[in-house]
PDB file of C-alpha atoms in Angstrom:
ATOM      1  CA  UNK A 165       0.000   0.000   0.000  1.00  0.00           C
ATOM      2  CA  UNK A 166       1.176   3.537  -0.912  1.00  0.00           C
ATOM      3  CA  UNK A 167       2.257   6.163   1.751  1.00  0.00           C
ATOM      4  CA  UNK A 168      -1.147   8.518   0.944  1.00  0.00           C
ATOM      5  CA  UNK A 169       1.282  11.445   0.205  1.00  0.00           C
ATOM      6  CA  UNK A 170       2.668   9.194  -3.077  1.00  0.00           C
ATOM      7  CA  UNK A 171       2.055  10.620  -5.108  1.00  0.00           C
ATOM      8  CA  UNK A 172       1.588  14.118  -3.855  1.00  0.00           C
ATOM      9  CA  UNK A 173      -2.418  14.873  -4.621  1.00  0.00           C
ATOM     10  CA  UNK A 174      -1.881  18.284  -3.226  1.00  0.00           C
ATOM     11  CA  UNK A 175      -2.093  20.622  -6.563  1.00  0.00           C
ATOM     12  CA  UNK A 176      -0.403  23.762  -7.163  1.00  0.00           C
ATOM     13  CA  UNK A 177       2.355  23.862  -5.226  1.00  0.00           C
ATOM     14  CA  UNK A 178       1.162  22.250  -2.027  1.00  0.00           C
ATOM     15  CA  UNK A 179       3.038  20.254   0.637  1.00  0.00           C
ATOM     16  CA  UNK A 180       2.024  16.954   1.398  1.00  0.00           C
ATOM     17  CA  UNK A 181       2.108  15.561   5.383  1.00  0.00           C
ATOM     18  CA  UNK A 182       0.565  12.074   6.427  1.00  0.00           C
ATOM     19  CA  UNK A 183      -1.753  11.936   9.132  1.00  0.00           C
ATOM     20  CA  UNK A 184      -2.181   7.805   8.950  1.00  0.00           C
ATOM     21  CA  UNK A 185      -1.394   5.454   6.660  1.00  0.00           C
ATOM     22  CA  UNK A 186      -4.599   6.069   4.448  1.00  0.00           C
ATOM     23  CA  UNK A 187      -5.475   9.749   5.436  1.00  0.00           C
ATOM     24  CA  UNK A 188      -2.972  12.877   4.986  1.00  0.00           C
ATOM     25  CA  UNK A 189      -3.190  16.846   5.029  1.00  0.00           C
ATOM     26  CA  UNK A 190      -2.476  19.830   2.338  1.00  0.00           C
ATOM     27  CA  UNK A 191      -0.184  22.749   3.240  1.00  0.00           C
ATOM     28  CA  UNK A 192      -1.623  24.600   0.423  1.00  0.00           C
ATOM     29  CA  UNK A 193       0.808  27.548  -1.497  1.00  0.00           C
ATOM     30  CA  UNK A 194      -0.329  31.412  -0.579  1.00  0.00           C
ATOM     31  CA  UNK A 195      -3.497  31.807  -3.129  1.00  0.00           C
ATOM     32  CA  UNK A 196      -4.754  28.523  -2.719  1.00  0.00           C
ATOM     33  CA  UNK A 197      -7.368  26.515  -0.737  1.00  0.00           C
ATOM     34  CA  UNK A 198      -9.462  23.171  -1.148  1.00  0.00           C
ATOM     35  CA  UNK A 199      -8.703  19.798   0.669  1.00  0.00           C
ATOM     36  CA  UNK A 200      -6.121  19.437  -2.425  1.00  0.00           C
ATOM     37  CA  UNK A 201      -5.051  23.053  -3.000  1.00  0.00           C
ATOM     38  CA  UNK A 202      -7.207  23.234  -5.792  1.00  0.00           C
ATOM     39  CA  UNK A 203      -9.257  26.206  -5.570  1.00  0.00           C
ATOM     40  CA  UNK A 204      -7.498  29.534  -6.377  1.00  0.00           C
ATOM     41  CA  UNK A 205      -8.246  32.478  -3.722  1.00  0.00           C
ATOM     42  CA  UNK A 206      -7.863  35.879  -5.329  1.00  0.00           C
ATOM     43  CA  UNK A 207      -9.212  37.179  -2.057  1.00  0.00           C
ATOM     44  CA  UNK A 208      -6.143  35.298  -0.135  1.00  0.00           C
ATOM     45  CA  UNK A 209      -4.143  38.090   2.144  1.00  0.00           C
ATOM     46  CA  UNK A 210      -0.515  37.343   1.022  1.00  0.00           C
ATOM     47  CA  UNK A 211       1.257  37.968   4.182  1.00  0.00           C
ATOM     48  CA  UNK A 212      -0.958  35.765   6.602  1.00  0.00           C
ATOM     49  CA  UNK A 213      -2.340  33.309   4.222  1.00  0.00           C
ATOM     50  CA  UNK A 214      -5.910  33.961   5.338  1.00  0.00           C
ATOM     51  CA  UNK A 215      -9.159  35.161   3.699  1.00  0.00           C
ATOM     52  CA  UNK A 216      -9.173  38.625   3.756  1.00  0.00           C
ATOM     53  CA  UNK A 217     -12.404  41.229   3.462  1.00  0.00           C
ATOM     54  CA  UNK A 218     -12.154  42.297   0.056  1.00  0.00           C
ATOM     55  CA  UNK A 219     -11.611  45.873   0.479  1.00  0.00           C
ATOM     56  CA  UNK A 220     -14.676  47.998  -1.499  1.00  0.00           C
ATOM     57  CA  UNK A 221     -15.744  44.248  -2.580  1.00  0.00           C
ATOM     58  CA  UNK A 222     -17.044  41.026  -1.057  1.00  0.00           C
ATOM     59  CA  UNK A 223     -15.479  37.952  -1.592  1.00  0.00           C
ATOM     60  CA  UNK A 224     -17.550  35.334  -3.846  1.00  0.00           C
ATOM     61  CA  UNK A 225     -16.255  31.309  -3.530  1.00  0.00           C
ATOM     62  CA  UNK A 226     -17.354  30.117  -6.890  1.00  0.00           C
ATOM     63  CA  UNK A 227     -16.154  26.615  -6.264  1.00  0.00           C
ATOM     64  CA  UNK A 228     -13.453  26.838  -8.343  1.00  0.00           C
ATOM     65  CA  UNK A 229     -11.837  30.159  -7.706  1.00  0.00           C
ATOM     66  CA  UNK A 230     -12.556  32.578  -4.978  1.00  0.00           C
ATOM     67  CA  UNK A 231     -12.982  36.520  -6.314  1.00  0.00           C
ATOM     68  CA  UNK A 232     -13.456  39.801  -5.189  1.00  0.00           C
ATOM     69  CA  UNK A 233     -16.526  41.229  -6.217  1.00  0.00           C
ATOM     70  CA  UNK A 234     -16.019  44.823  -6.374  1.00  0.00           C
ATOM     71  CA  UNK A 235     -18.640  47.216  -4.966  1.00  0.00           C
ATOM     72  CA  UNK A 236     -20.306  50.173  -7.296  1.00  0.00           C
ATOM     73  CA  UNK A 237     -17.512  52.559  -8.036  1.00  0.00           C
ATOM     74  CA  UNK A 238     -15.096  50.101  -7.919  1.00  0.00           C
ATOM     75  CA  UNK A 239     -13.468  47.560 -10.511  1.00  0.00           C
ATOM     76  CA  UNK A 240     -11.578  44.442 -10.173  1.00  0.00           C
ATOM     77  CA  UNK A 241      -7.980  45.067 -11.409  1.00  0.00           C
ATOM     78  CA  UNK A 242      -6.512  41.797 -13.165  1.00  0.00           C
ATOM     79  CA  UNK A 243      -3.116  42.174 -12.352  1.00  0.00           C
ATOM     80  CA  UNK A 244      -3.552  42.453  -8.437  1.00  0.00           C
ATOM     81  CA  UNK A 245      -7.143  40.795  -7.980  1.00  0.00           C
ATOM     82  CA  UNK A 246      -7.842  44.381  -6.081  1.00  0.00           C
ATOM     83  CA  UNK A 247     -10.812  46.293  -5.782  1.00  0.00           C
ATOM     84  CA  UNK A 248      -9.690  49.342  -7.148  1.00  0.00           C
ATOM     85  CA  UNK A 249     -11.331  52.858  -7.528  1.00  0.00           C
ATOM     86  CA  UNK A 250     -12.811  54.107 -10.703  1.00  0.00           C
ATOM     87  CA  UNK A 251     -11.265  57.272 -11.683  1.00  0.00           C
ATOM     88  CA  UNK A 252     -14.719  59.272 -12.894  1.00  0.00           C
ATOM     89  CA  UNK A 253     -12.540  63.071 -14.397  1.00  0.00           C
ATOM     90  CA  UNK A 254     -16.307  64.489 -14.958  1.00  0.00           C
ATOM     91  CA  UNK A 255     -17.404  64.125 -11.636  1.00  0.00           C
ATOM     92  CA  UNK A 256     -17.638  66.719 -10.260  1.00  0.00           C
ATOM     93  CA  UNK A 257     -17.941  68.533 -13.514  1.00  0.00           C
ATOM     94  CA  UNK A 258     -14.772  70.129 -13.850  1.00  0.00           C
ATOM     95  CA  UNK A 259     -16.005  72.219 -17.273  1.00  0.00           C
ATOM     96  CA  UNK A 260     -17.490  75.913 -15.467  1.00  0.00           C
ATOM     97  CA  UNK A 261     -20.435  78.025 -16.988  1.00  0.00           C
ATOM     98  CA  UNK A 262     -22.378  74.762 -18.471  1.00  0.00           C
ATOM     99  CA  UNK A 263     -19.468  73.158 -20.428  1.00  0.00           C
ATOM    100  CA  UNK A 264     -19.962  69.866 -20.734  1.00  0.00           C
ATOM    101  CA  UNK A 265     -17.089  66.961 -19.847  1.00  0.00           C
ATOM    102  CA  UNK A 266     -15.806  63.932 -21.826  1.00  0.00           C
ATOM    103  CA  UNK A 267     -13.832  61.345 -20.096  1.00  0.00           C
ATOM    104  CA  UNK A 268     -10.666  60.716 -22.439  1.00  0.00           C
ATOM    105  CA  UNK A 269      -9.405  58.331 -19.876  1.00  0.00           C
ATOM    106  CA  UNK A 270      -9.458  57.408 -16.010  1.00  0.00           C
ATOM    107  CA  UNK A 271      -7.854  60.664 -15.578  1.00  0.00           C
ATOM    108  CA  UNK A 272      -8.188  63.211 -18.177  1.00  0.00           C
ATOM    109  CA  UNK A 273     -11.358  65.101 -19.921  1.00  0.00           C
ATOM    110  CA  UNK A 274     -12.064  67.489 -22.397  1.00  0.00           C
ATOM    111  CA  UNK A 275     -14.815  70.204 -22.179  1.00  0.00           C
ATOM    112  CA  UNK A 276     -16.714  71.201 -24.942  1.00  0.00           C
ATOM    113  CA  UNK A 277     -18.035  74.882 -23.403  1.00  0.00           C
ATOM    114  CA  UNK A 278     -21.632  76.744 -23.967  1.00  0.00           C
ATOM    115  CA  UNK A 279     -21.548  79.552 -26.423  1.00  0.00           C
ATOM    116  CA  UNK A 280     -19.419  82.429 -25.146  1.00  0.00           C
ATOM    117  CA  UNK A 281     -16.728  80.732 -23.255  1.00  0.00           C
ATOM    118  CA  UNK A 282     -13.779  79.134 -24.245  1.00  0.00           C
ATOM    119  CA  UNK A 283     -10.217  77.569 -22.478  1.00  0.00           C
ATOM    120  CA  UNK A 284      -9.993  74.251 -20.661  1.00  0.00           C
ATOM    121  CA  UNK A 285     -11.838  74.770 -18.222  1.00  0.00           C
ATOM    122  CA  UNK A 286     -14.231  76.856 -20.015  1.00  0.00           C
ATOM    123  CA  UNK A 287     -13.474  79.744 -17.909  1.00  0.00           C
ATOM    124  CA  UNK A 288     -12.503  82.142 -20.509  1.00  0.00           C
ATOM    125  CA  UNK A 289     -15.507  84.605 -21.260  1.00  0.00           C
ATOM    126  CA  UNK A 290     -16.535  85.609 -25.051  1.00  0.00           C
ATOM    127  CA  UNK A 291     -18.147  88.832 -24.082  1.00  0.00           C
ATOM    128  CA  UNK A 292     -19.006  89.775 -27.317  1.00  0.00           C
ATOM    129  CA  UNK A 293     -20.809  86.737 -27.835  1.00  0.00           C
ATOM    130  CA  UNK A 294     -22.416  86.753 -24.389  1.00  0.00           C
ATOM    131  CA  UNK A 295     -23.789  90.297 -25.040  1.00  0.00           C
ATOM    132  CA  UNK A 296     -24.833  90.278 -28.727  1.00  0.00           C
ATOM    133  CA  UNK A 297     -22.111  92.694 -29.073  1.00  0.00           C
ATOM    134  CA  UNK A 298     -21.553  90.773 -32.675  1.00  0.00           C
ATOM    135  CA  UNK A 299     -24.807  91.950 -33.032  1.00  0.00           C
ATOM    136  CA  UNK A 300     -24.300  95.758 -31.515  1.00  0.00           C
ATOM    137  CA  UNK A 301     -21.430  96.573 -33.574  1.00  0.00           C
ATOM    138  CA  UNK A 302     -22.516  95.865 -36.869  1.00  0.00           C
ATOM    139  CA  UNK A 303     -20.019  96.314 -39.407  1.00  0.00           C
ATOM    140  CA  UNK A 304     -17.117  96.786 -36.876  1.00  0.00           C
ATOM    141  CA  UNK A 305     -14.855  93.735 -35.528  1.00  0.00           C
ATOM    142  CA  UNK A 306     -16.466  93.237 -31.353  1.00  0.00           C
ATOM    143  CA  UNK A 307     -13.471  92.544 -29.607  1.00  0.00           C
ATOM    144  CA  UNK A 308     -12.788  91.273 -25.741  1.00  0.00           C
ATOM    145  CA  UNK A 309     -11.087  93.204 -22.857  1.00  0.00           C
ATOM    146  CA  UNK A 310      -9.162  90.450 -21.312  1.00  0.00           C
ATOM    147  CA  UNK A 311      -9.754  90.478 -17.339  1.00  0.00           C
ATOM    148  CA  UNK A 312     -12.324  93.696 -17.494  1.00  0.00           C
ATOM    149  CA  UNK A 313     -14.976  91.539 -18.170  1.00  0.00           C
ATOM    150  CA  UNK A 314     -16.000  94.047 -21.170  1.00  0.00           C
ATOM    151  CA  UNK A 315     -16.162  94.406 -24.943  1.00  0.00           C
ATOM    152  CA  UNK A 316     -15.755  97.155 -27.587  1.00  0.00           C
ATOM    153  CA  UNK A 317     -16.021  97.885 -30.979  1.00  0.00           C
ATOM    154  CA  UNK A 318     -13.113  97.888 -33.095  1.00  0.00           C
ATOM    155  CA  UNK A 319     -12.874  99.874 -36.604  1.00  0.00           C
ATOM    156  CA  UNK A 320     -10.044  99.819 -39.204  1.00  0.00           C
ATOM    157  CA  UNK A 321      -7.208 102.043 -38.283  1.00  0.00           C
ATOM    158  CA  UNK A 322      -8.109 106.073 -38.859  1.00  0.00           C
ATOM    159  CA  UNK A 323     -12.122 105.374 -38.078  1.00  0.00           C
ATOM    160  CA  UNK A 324     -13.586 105.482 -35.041  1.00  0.00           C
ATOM    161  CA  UNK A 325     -17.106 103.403 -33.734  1.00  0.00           C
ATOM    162  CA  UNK A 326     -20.136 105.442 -33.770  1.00  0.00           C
ATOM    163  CA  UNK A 327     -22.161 104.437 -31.055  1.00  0.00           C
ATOM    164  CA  UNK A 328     -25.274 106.132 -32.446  1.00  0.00           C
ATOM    165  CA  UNK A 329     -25.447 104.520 -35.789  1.00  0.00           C
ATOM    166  CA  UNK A 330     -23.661 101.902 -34.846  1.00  0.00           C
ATOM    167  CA  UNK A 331     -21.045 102.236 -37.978  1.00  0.00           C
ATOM    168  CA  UNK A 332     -17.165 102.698 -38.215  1.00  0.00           C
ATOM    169  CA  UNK A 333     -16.710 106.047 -39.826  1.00  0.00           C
TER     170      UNK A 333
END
């Protein structure tokens, strides 16, 4: 009759020890458990060997494989088996006066602003736009006042704006 440890049933990496002549006991390798170390624990601490509380997640035993699964907000990151925190770049929306935010990735956006703004951020006013001054200085070029919060009406050099009429002459 074989020792029960001949040959070694314990899978992946586990130790064998005899407990009789028929019966024995697995010593199974950090991120296993089962009677024969055949059950892979994602949700195994690595320093203690233990079950830990999936952090953000709860730990599912599907029989074959033990998992975190991650709460809302949260996704499972393959190369740790982690519970790790989405990275949302619109929230809060970082786009100001009504932009609106596209996620590019985990970490960056772009903003596409509301009609008179402009920049990154969309903090950049278009006061010309914001107070129909397109409009107000017919045929003369509106332009903005950077920092004043203002805008005029430009003519070509030697005329002036005529805010009556509302012409360059």
């Amino acid at each position: 009759v074989d020792p029960p440890c001949l040959p070694n049933p314990c899978k992946n990496g586990g130790t064998c020890e005899s407990a009789s002549s028929a019966e024995f006991n697995c010593t199974c390798a950090i991120g296993y458990v089962g009677q024969n170390c055949e059950i892979q624990n994602f949700c195994m601490s690595s320093e203690s060997g233990e079950d830990m509380t999936c952090e953000n997640g709860v730990c599912i035993d599907s029989g074959l494989s033990k998992i975190c699964s991650c709460d809302e907000g949260y996704f499972l990151d393959p190369e740790c088996h982690t519970c790790r925190e989405i990275m949302e770049p619109c929230l809060p929306n970082p786009c100001s006066n009504d932009g609106k935010c596209t996620p590019l990735s985990v970490d960056s956006y772009n903003c596409t602003c509301s009609e008179g703004y402009s920049g990154s951020r969309c903090t950049e006013s278009d006061y010309c736009a914001l107070n129909g001054g397109n409009t107000f200085c017919g045929d003369a070029d509106c332009k903005n006042e950077p920092g004043l919060k203002i805008y005029y009406c430009s003519c070509a050099s030697g005329q002036y704006f005529d805010y009556a009429s509302r012409k360059c002459l």
